[in-house]
XYZ file of C-alpha atoms in Angstrom:
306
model
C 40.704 -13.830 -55.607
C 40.393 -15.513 -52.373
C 36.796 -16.080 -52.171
C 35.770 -17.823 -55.064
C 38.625 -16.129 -57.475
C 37.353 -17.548 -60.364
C 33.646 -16.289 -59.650
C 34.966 -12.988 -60.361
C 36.224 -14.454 -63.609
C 33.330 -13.662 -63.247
C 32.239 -12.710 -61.524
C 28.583 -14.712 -67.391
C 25.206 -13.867 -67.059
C 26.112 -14.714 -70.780
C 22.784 -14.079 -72.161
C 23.308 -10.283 -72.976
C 26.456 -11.486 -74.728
C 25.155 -11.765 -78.034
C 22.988 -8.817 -77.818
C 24.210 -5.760 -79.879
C 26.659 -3.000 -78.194
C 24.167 -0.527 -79.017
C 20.523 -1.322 -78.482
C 18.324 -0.726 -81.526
C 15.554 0.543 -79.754
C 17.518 3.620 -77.915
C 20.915 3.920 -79.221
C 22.438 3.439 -76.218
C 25.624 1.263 -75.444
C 24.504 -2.116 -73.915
C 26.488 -3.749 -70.792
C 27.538 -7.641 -71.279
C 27.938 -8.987 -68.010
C 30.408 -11.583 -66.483
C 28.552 -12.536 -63.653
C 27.245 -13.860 -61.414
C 28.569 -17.077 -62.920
C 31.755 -18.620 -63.244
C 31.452 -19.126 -66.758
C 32.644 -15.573 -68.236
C 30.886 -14.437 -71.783
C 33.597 -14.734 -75.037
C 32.128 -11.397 -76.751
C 33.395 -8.180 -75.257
C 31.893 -4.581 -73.977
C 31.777 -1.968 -76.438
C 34.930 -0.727 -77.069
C 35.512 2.411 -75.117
C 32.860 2.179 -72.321
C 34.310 1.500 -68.769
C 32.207 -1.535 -67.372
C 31.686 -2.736 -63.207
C 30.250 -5.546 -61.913
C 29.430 -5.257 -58.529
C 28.156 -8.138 -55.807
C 27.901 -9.668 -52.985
C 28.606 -13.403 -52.018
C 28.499 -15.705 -49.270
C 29.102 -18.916 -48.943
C 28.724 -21.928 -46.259
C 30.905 -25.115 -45.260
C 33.721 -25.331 -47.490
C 36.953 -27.391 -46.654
C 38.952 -24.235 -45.197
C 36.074 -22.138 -44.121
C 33.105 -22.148 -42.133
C 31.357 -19.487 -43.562
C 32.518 -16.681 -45.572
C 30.848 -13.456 -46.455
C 32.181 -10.661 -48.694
C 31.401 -8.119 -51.674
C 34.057 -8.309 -55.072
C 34.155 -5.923 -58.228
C 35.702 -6.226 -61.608
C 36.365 -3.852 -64.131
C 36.373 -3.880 -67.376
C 37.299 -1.559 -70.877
C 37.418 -3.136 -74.497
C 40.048 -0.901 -76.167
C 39.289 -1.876 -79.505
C 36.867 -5.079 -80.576
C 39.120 -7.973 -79.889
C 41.000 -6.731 -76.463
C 39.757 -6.367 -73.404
C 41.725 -5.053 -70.091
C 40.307 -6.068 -66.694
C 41.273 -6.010 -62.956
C 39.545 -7.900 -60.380
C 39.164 -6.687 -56.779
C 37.797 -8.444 -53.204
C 38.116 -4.984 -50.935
C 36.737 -6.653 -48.157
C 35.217 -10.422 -46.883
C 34.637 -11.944 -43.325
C 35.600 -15.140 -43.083
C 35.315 -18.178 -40.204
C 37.726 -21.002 -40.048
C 36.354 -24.465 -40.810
C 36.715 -24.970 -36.998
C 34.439 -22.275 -36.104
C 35.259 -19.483 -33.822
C 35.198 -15.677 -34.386
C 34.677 -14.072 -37.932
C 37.939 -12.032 -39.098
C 37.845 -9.692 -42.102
C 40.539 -9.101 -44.435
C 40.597 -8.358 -48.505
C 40.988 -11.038 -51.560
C 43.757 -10.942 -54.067
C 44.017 -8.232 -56.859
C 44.297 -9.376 -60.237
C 44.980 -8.306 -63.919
C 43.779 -9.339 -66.758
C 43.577 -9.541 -70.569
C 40.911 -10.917 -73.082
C 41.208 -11.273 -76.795
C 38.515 -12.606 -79.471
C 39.972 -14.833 -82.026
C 37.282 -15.773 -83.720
C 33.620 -14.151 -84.127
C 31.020 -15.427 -86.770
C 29.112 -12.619 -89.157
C 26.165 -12.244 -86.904
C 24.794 -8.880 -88.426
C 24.860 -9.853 -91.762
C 21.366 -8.837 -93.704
C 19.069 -11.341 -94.972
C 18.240 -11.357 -98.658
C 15.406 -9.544 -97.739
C 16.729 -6.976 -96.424
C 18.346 -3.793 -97.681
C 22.035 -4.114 -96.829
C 21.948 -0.625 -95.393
C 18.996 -1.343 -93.124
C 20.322 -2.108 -89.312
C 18.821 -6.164 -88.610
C 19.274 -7.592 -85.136
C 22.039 -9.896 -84.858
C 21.082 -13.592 -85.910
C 21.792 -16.074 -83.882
C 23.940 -18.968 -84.811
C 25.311 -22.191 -83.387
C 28.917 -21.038 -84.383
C 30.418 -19.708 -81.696
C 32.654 -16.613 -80.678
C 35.819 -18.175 -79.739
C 38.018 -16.378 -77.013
C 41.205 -16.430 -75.277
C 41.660 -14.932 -71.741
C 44.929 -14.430 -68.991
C 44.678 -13.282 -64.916
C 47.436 -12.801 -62.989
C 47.918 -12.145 -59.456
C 49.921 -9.202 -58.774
C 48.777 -8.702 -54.912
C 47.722 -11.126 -52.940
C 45.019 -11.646 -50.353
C 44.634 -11.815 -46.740
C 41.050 -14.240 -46.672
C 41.180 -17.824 -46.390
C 39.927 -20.062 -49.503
C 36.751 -21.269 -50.548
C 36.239 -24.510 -52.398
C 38.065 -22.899 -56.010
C 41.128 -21.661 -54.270
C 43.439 -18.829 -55.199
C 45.689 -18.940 -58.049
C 48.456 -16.800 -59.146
C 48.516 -17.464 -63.034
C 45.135 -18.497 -64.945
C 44.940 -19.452 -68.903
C 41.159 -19.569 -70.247
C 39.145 -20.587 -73.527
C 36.073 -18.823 -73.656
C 33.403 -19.847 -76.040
C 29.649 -18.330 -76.548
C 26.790 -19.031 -79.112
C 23.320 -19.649 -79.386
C 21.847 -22.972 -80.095
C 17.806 -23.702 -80.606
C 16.856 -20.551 -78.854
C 19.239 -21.134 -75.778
C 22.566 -19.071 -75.437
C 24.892 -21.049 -74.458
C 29.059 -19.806 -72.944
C 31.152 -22.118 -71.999
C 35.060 -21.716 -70.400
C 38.160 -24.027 -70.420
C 40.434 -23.076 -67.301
C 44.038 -24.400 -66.671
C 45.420 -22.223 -63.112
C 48.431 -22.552 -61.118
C 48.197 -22.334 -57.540
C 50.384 -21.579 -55.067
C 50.659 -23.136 -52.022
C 52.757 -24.551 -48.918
C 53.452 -27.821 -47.594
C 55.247 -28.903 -44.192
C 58.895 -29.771 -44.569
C 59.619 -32.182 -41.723
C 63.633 -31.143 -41.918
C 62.870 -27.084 -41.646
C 60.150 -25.313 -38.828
C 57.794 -23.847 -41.606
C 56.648 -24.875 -44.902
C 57.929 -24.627 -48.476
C 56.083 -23.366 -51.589
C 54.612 -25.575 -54.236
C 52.564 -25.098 -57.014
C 50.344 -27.098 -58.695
C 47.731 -26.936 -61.583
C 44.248 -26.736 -61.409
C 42.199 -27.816 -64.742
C 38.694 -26.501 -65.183
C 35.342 -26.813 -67.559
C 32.409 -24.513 -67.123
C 29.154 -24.681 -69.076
C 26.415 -22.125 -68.933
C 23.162 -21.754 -70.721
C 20.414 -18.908 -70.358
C 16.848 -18.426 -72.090
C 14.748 -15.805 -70.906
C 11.699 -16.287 -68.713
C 8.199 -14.369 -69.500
C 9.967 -11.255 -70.633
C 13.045 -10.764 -73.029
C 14.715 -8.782 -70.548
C 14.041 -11.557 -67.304
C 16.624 -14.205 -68.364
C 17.630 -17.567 -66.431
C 20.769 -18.827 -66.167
C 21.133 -22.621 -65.207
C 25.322 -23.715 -64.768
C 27.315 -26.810 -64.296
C 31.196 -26.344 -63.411
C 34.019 -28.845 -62.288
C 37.543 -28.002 -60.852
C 39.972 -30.145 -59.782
C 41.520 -29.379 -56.458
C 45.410 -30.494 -56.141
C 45.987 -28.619 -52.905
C 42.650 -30.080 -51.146
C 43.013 -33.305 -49.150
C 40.288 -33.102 -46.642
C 36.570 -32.061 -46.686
C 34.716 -30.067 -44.771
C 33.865 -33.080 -42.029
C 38.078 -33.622 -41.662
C 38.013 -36.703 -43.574
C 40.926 -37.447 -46.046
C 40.512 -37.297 -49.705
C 43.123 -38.463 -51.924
C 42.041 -36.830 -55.040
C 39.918 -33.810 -54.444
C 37.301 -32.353 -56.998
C 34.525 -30.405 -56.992
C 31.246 -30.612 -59.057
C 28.534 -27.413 -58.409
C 25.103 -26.393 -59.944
C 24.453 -22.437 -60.123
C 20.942 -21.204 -61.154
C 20.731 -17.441 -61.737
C 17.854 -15.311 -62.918
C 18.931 -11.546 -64.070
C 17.090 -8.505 -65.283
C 18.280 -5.785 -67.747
C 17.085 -2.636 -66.026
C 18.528 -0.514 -68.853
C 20.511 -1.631 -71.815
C 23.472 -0.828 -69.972
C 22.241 -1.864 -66.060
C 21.792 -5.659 -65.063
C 21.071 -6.524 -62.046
C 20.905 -10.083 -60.692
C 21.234 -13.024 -58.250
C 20.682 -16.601 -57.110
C 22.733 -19.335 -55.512
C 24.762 -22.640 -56.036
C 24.598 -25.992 -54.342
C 28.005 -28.050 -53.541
C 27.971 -32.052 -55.140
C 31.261 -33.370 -53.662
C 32.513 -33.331 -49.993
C 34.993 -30.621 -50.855
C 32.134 -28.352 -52.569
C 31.631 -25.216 -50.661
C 27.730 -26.363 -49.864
C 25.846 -23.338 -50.500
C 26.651 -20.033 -51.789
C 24.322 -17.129 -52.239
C 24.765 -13.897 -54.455
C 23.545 -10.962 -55.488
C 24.845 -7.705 -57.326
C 24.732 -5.772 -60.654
C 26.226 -4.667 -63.839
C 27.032 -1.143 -64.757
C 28.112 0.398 -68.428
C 28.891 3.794 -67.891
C 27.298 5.828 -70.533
C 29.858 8.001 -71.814
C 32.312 6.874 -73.778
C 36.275 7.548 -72.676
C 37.122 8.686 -75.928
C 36.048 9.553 -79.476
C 35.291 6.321 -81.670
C 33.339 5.032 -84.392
């Protein structure tokens, strides 16, 4: 998307990742959310339940932008336990040119996407102490559920870009485990962005594209109560079609460097709701952004399963 396409990507709170698709306690299917980080989870929904992720963001002083202010939502549906189908939306977002002036709405891109687990370690096998037919919580383990993901733009936005960009084609490696009583998810992102350049022979611009090579890192522990969980994240993307900051100046060799922190609260096994905010490191960083939104698992399942 436009604004901040790969937050939609996630758009993970990654600490419900690990958590059973059916809570224990009530039986019901549990919700594993993609945002409001970058980082998205490597586990999946339960298979058959339609997921949304709803939220708002805004951000301030980016390279392009001013300000920008807008709501995104992503869908999701695991149709069996290592695929998952997705489509990310931006239906609306007000945006103000780095120069200033008047806010103008228009929408973000519209992408499709796939997800598909290639590796997951045993985490619900019993202990010798328990009766193999007795249901354990998962254990946790430093071994992590390894995951391969694909967007791709199929309509495009009207917006104007954030610090990320837009991209037309994105590749990911998703990763997510537990280590010393942190969860940890962390996502390695090679996109290809479109863009335009001036061609001094022709009025206009021809199309270029270049790559974009990403590394995300998130890691979440809960706070006071199991269900109150923080989320602390460190993310770097390059920035090939970037050459000056938000001041004007030129940069060279543009990259950006952010810090999210993101506290969350499981409502219901299958409602989330959370928030917080990121701060900018490098003079193409957007400088802040703030968020806020929710996770929804609808509770009946789309069709008869196991």
């Amino acid at each position: 998307m436009r604004i901040f396409a790969v937050w939609a990507l996630s758009l993970g709170v990654g600490v419900f990742a690990q958590t059973p698709v059916v809570s224990l306690d009530t039986g019901a299917a549990s919700a594993n959310p993609g945002r409001p980080t970058v980082t998205n989870p490597a586990t999946l929904p339960p298979v058959g339940y339609l997921q949304f992720e709803q939220g708002y963001l805004g951000s301030l002083t980016s390279p392009a932008t001013a300000a920008q202010y807008g709501v995104n939502q992503v869908t999701k549906v695991a149709v069996h336990p290592r695929l998952m189908l997705q489509a990310q939306t931006q239906p609306y977002a007000s945006s103000q040119d780095a120069g200033g002036g008047a806010f103008s709405g228009g929408f973000g891109d519209v992408l499709l996407g796939v997800q598909t687990v290639l590796f997951t370690p045993d985490l619900h096998a019993p202990s010798q102490d328990s009766p193999s037919k007795t249901p354990v919580e998962p254990r946790k383990t430093p071994v992590p559920t390894v995951s391969l993901g694909y967007l791709g733009r199929v309509h495009a936005g009207t917006t104007g870009d954030v610090d990320l960009g837009s991209y037309a084609h994105s590749l990911l490696l998703l990763l997510s485990g537990d280590v010393g009583g942190f969860h940890y998810d962390t996502n390695y992102i090679v996109n290809v962005q479109p863009g335009d350049v001036p061609d001094g022979s022709l009025a206009g611009s021809h199309g270029v594209k270049r790559a974009q090579f990403a590394q995300t890192l998130s890691v979440n522990h809960a706070v006071f109560d199991p269900n109150l969980q923080l989320s602390v994240e460190l993310y770097h993307f390059s920035q090939p079609l970037v050459h000056e900051s938000d001041s004007g100046a030129y940069v060279a060799r543009a990259d950006m460097t952010d810090l999210l922190i993101a506290p969350s609260y499981q409502v219901r096994p299958n409602l989330v709701v959370d928030g917080g905010f990121s701060r900018g490191f490098t003079s193409t960083s957007t400088r802040w952004q703030s968020f806020v939104g929710f996770t929804y698992l609808l509770p009946k399942r789309l069709w008869r399963g196991k």
